[in-house]
């Protein structure tokens, strides 16, 4: 039960960070930002137009943004989550975030590469930690309680 509470607290913290990083208006970027619906286009732009460090920050930041989702989701969902379910749930959440960015946030736009990188980050989080944490929580829930005899 403690692990589920910690996972819920982690999900709230993750949601707050996600909102702060993605849904805050950026009026200074309004002229620079364009919608990207072609997979790989932003990545090519990072490689061609950005310094190595700036490109690493863009790609790494998007990967890291998805990791908590892949770690927390298997702990919060009671059923055993298979890899494909984590990928599809992560992708759905990231698409919604990107749609919100593009539709309502000034200076932000929808970028399919961000969805791909965020989902890949969730997949990495799931493979490295989420699967293990989810199994550990479920095994504790199923463990029979020992009765003490007086």
Coordinates of N, CA and C in Angstrom, one line a residue:
X1 N 0.8 -1.2 0.0 CA 0.0 0.0 0.0 C 0.9 1.3 0.0
X2 N 2.0 1.2 0.7 CA 2.9 2.3 0.7 C 3.5 2.6 -0.7
X3 N 3.8 1.6 -1.4 CA 4.3 1.7 -2.8 C 3.3 2.4 -3.7
X4 N 2.0 2.1 -3.5 CA 1.0 2.7 -4.4 C 0.8 4.1 -4.0
X5 N 0.9 4.4 -2.7 CA 0.8 5.8 -2.3 C 2.0 6.6 -2.8
X6 N 3.2 6.1 -2.7 CA 4.4 6.7 -3.3 C 4.2 6.9 -4.8
X7 N 3.7 5.9 -5.5 CA 3.5 6.0 -6.9 C 2.5 7.1 -7.3
X8 N 1.4 7.2 -6.5 CA 0.4 8.3 -6.7 C 1.1 9.6 -6.5
X9 N 1.9 9.8 -5.4 CA 2.6 11.0 -5.2 C 3.6 11.3 -6.3
X10 N 4.2 10.3 -6.8 CA 5.2 10.5 -7.9 C 4.4 10.9 -9.2
X11 N 3.3 10.3 -9.4 CA 2.5 10.7 -10.6 C 2.0 12.1 -10.5
X12 N 1.6 12.6 -9.3 CA 1.2 14.0 -9.2 C 2.4 14.9 -9.5
X13 N 3.6 14.5 -8.9 CA 4.8 15.3 -9.1 C 5.2 15.3 -10.6
X14 N 5.1 14.1 -11.2 CA 5.4 14.0 -12.6 C 4.4 14.9 -13.5
X15 N 3.2 14.9 -13.1 CA 2.2 15.6 -13.9 C 2.4 17.1 -13.7
X16 N 2.8 17.6 -12.5 CA 3.1 19.0 -12.3 C 4.3 19.4 -13.2
X17 N 5.4 18.6 -13.1 CA 6.6 18.9 -13.9 C 6.3 18.9 -15.4
X18 N 5.5 17.9 -15.8 CA 5.1 17.8 -17.2 C 4.3 19.1 -17.7
X19 N 3.4 19.5 -16.8 CA 2.6 20.7 -17.1 C 3.5 21.9 -17.2
X20 N 4.4 22.0 -16.2 CA 5.3 23.2 -16.1 C 6.2 23.3 -17.4
X21 N 6.7 22.1 -17.8 CA 7.6 22.1 -18.9 C 7.0 22.2 -20.3
X22 N 5.7 21.8 -20.4 CA 5.1 21.7 -21.7 C 3.9 22.6 -21.9
X23 N 3.3 23.1 -20.9 CA 2.1 23.9 -21.1 C 2.2 25.3 -20.6
X24 N 3.5 25.7 -20.4 CA 3.7 27.1 -20.1 C 3.9 27.9 -21.4
X25 N 3.2 29.0 -21.6 CA 3.4 29.8 -22.8 C 4.8 30.2 -23.0
X26 N 5.2 30.3 -24.3 CA 6.5 30.8 -24.6 C 6.4 31.8 -25.8
X27 N 5.9 33.0 -25.4 CA 5.7 34.0 -26.5 C 6.9 34.3 -27.3
X28 N 8.1 34.3 -26.7 CA 9.3 34.6 -27.4 C 9.6 33.5 -28.5
X29 N 9.0 32.3 -28.4 CA 9.3 31.3 -29.4 C 8.2 31.2 -30.5
X30 N 7.2 32.1 -30.4 CA 6.1 32.0 -31.3 C 6.5 32.0 -32.8
X31 N 7.5 32.9 -33.1 CA 7.9 33.0 -34.5 C 8.7 31.8 -34.9
X32 N 9.4 31.1 -34.0 CA 10.3 30.0 -34.3 C 9.6 28.6 -34.4
X33 N 8.5 28.5 -33.7 CA 7.9 27.2 -33.5 C 6.9 26.9 -34.6
X34 N 7.0 25.7 -35.2 CA 6.1 25.2 -36.2 C 5.6 23.8 -35.9
X35 N 4.4 23.5 -36.3 CA 3.9 22.1 -36.1 C 4.7 21.1 -37.0
X36 N 5.0 20.0 -36.4 CA 5.8 19.0 -37.1 C 5.0 17.7 -37.1
X37 N 4.5 17.2 -38.3 CA 3.8 16.0 -38.4 C 4.6 14.9 -39.1
X38 N 5.9 15.2 -39.4 CA 6.7 14.3 -40.1 C 7.7 13.7 -39.1
X39 N 7.6 12.4 -38.9 CA 8.6 11.8 -37.9 C 10.0 12.0 -38.4
X40 N 10.9 12.4 -37.5 CA 12.3 12.6 -37.8 C 12.7 14.0 -38.2
X41 N 11.7 14.9 -38.6 CA 12.0 16.2 -39.1 C 12.7 17.1 -38.0
X42 N 12.1 17.0 -36.8 CA 12.7 17.8 -35.7 C 14.1 17.3 -35.4
X43 N 14.2 16.0 -35.4 CA 15.5 15.4 -35.1 C 16.6 15.8 -36.1
X44 N 16.2 15.8 -37.3 CA 17.2 16.3 -38.4 C 17.5 17.8 -38.1
X45 N 16.5 18.5 -37.8 CA 16.8 20.0 -37.5 C 17.7 20.1 -36.3
X46 N 17.5 19.3 -35.3 CA 18.5 19.4 -34.1 C 19.9 19.1 -34.6
X47 N 20.0 18.0 -35.4 CA 21.3 17.6 -35.8 C 22.0 18.6 -36.7
X48 N 21.2 19.3 -37.6 CA 21.8 20.2 -38.5 C 22.0 21.6 -38.0
X49 N 21.0 22.1 -37.2 CA 21.0 23.5 -36.8 C 21.4 23.8 -35.4
X50 N 21.4 22.8 -34.5 CA 21.7 23.0 -33.1 C 23.2 22.7 -32.8
X51 N 23.7 23.2 -31.7 CA 25.0 22.7 -31.3 C 24.8 21.3 -30.7
X52 N 25.8 20.6 -30.6 CA 25.7 19.2 -30.0 C 25.1 19.2 -28.7
X53 N 25.5 20.1 -27.8 CA 24.9 20.2 -26.5 C 23.4 20.5 -26.5
X54 N 23.0 21.5 -27.3 CA 21.6 21.9 -27.4 C 20.8 20.7 -28.0
X55 N 21.3 20.0 -28.9 CA 20.6 18.9 -29.5 C 20.4 17.8 -28.5
X56 N 21.5 17.5 -27.7 CA 21.4 16.5 -26.6 C 20.4 16.9 -25.6
X57 N 20.3 18.2 -25.2 CA 19.3 18.7 -24.3 C 17.9 18.5 -24.8
X58 N 17.7 18.8 -26.1 CA 16.3 18.6 -26.7 C 15.9 17.1 -26.7
X59 N 16.8 16.3 -27.2 CA 16.5 14.8 -27.3 C 16.4 14.2 -25.9
X60 N 17.5 14.5 -25.1 CA 17.5 13.9 -23.8 C 16.4 14.3 -22.9
X61 N 16.1 15.6 -23.0 CA 14.9 16.1 -22.2 C 13.6 15.4 -22.5
X62 N 13.4 15.2 -23.8 CA 12.1 14.6 -24.2 C 12.1 13.1 -23.8
X63 N 13.3 12.4 -23.9 CA 13.4 11.1 -23.4 C 13.1 11.0 -21.9
X64 N 13.8 11.8 -21.1 CA 13.6 11.8 -19.7 C 12.2 12.2 -19.2
X65 N 11.5 13.0 -20.0 CA 10.2 13.4 -19.6 C 9.2 12.2 -19.6
X66 N 9.5 11.2 -20.4 CA 8.6 10.0 -20.5 C 9.0 8.9 -19.5
X67 N 10.2 8.9 -19.0 CA 10.6 7.8 -18.1 C 9.7 7.7 -16.9
X68 N 9.4 8.7 -16.1 CA 8.5 8.5 -15.0 C 7.2 7.8 -15.3
X69 N 6.6 8.1 -16.4 CA 5.4 7.4 -16.8 C 5.6 5.9 -16.9
X70 N 6.7 5.5 -17.5 CA 6.9 4.1 -17.7 C 7.3 3.4 -16.4
X71 N 7.8 4.1 -15.4 CA 8.0 3.6 -14.1 C 6.8 3.5 -13.2
X72 N 6.0 4.6 -13.3 CA 4.8 4.6 -12.4 C 3.6 3.9 -12.8
X73 N 3.4 3.8 -14.1 CA 2.2 3.2 -14.7 C 2.0 1.7 -14.2
X74 N 3.1 0.9 -14.3 CA 2.9 -0.5 -13.9 C 2.6 -0.6 -12.4
X75 N 3.0 0.4 -11.6 CA 2.7 0.3 -10.1 C 1.2 0.7 -9.9
X76 N 0.7 1.6 -10.6 CA -0.6 2.1 -10.4 C -1.7 1.3 -10.9
X77 N -1.5 0.6 -12.0 CA -2.5 -0.2 -12.7 C -2.4 -1.6 -12.1
X78 N -3.6 -2.1 -11.6 CA -3.5 -3.4 -10.9 C -3.2 -4.6 -11.7
X79 N -3.6 -4.5 -13.0 CA -3.4 -5.7 -13.9 C -1.9 -5.6 -14.3
X80 N -1.5 -6.8 -14.7 CA -0.1 -6.9 -15.3 C -0.1 -6.2 -16.6
X81 N 0.8 -5.2 -16.7 CA 0.8 -4.4 -17.9 C 1.9 -5.0 -18.8
X82 N 1.5 -5.4 -20.0 CA 2.5 -5.8 -21.0 C 3.1 -4.6 -21.7
X83 N 4.2 -4.9 -22.3 CA 5.0 -3.8 -23.0 C 4.1 -3.0 -23.9
X84 N 3.3 -3.6 -24.8 CA 2.6 -2.9 -25.7 C 1.5 -2.0 -25.1
X85 N 0.9 -2.4 -24.0 CA 0.0 -1.5 -23.3 C 0.6 -0.3 -22.7
X86 N 1.8 -0.5 -22.2 CA 2.6 0.7 -21.7 C 2.9 1.7 -22.8
X87 N 3.3 1.1 -23.9 CA 3.6 2.0 -25.1 C 2.4 2.7 -25.5
X88 N 1.3 2.0 -25.7 CA 0.1 2.7 -26.2 C -0.5 3.7 -25.2
X89 N -0.5 3.4 -23.9 CA -1.0 4.3 -22.9 C -0.1 5.6 -22.9
X90 N 1.2 5.3 -22.9 CA 2.2 6.5 -22.9 C 2.0 7.3 -24.1
X91 N 1.9 6.7 -25.2 CA 1.7 7.4 -26.5 C 0.4 8.3 -26.5
X92 N -0.7 7.7 -25.9 CA -1.9 8.4 -25.9 C -1.8 9.7 -25.0
X93 N -1.1 9.5 -23.8 CA -1.0 10.7 -22.9 C -0.1 11.7 -23.6
X94 N 1.0 11.3 -24.2 CA 1.9 12.3 -24.8 C 1.3 13.0 -26.0
X95 N 0.4 12.3 -26.8 CA -0.3 12.9 -27.9 C -1.2 14.0 -27.4
X96 N -1.9 13.7 -26.3 CA -2.8 14.6 -25.7 C -2.1 15.9 -25.2
X97 N -0.9 15.7 -24.6 CA -0.1 16.8 -24.2 C 0.3 17.6 -25.4
X98 N 0.8 17.0 -26.4 CA 1.2 17.7 -27.6 C 0.1 18.5 -28.3
X99 N -1.1 17.8 -28.3 CA -2.3 18.5 -28.9 C -2.6 19.7 -28.1
X100 N -2.6 19.6 -26.7 CA -2.9 20.8 -25.9 C -1.8 21.9 -26.1
X101 N -0.6 21.5 -26.3 CA 0.4 22.5 -26.6 C 0.1 23.2 -27.9
X102 N -0.2 22.5 -28.9 CA -0.4 23.1 -30.2 C -1.7 23.9 -30.3
X103 N -2.7 23.5 -29.5 CA -4.0 24.1 -29.6 C -4.2 25.3 -28.7
X104 N -3.6 25.3 -27.5 CA -4.0 26.3 -26.5 C -2.8 27.1 -25.9
X105 N -1.6 26.6 -26.2 CA -0.4 27.3 -25.5 C 0.3 28.1 -26.5
X106 N 0.4 29.4 -26.2 CA 1.1 30.4 -27.1 C 2.6 30.0 -27.1
X107 N 3.2 30.0 -28.3 CA 4.6 29.7 -28.5 C 5.0 28.3 -28.5
X108 N 4.0 27.4 -28.5 CA 4.2 26.0 -28.5 C 3.5 25.4 -29.7
X109 N 3.9 24.2 -30.2 CA 3.3 23.5 -31.3 C 3.4 22.0 -31.1
X110 N 2.5 21.3 -31.9 CA 2.5 19.9 -31.9 C 3.7 19.4 -32.6
X111 N 4.5 18.4 -32.0 CA 5.6 17.9 -32.7 C 5.6 16.3 -32.5
X112 N 5.4 15.6 -33.6 CA 5.4 14.2 -33.5 C 6.7 13.6 -33.0
X113 N 7.8 14.2 -33.2 CA 9.0 13.7 -32.7 C 9.1 13.7 -31.2
X114 N 8.4 14.8 -30.6 CA 8.3 14.8 -29.1 C 7.5 13.6 -28.6
X115 N 6.4 13.3 -29.3 CA 5.6 12.1 -28.9 C 6.5 10.8 -28.9
X116 N 7.2 10.7 -30.0 CA 8.1 9.5 -30.2 C 9.1 9.4 -29.1
X117 N 9.8 10.5 -28.8 CA 10.8 10.6 -27.8 C 10.3 10.3 -26.4
X118 N 9.1 11.0 -26.1 CA 8.5 10.8 -24.8 C 8.1 9.3 -24.6
X119 N 7.5 8.8 -25.6 CA 7.1 7.4 -25.5 C 8.3 6.4 -25.4
X120 N 9.3 6.7 -26.1 CA 10.5 5.9 -26.0 C 11.1 6.0 -24.6
X121 N 11.0 7.2 -24.0 CA 11.5 7.4 -22.6 C 10.6 6.6 -21.6
X122 N 9.3 6.5 -21.9 CA 8.4 5.7 -21.0 C 8.8 4.2 -21.2
X123 N 9.1 3.8 -22.4 CA 9.5 2.4 -22.7 C 10.8 2.1 -21.9
X124 N 11.7 3.0 -21.9 CA 13.0 2.8 -21.2 C 12.7 2.7 -19.7
X125 N 11.9 3.6 -19.2 CA 11.5 3.5 -17.8 C 10.8 2.2 -17.4
X126 N 10.0 1.8 -18.3 CA 9.3 0.5 -18.0 C 10.2 -0.7 -18.0
X127 N 11.1 -0.7 -19.0 CA 12.0 -1.9 -19.1 C 13.0 -1.9 -18.0
X128 N 13.6 -0.7 -17.6 CA 14.6 -0.6 -16.6 C 14.0 -0.8 -15.2
X129 N 12.9 -0.2 -14.9 CA 12.4 -0.2 -13.5 C 10.9 -0.5 -13.3
X130 N 10.1 0.0 -14.2 CA 8.6 -0.1 -14.0 C 8.1 -1.6 -13.9
X131 N 8.7 -2.4 -14.8 CA 8.2 -3.8 -14.8 C 8.5 -4.5 -13.4
X132 N 9.7 -4.2 -12.9 CA 10.2 -4.8 -11.6 C 9.3 -4.2 -10.5
X133 N 9.1 -2.9 -10.5 CA 8.3 -2.3 -9.4 C 6.9 -2.8 -9.4
X134 N 6.3 -2.9 -10.6 CA 5.0 -3.4 -10.7 C 4.8 -4.8 -10.2
X135 N 5.8 -5.6 -10.5 CA 5.7 -7.0 -10.0 C 5.9 -7.1 -8.5
X136 N 6.8 -6.3 -8.0 CA 7.0 -6.3 -6.5 C 5.7 -5.8 -5.8
X137 N 5.1 -4.8 -6.3 CA 3.8 -4.3 -5.6 C 2.8 -5.4 -5.7
X138 N 2.6 -6.0 -6.9 CA 1.5 -7.0 -7.0 C 1.8 -8.2 -6.2
X139 N 3.1 -8.6 -6.1 CA 3.4 -9.8 -5.3 C 3.1 -9.5 -3.8
X140 N 3.3 -8.3 -3.3 CA 3.0 -8.0 -1.9 C 1.5 -7.9 -1.7
X141 N 0.8 -7.5 -2.7 CA -0.7 -7.5 -2.6 C -1.2 -8.9 -2.5
X142 N -0.6 -9.9 -3.2 CA -1.1 -11.2 -3.2 C -0.6 -12.1 -2.1
X143 N 0.4 -11.7 -1.4 CA 1.0 -12.5 -0.4 C 0.0 -12.7 0.8
X144 N -0.3 -13.9 1.1 CA -1.2 -14.2 2.2 C -0.7 -13.7 3.5
X145 N -1.6 -13.2 4.3 CA -1.2 -12.7 5.7 C -1.1 -13.9 6.6
X146 N -0.1 -13.9 7.4 CA 0.0 -14.9 8.4 C -0.8 -14.6 9.7
X147 N -1.5 -15.5 10.1 CA -2.3 -15.3 11.4 C -1.5 -15.8 12.5
X148 N -1.5 -15.0 13.6 CA -0.7 -15.3 14.7 C -1.6 -16.0 15.7
X149 N -1.2 -17.1 16.3 CA -2.0 -17.8 17.3 C -1.5 -17.5 18.7
X150 N -2.5 -17.3 19.5 CA -2.2 -16.9 20.9 C -2.0 -18.1 21.7

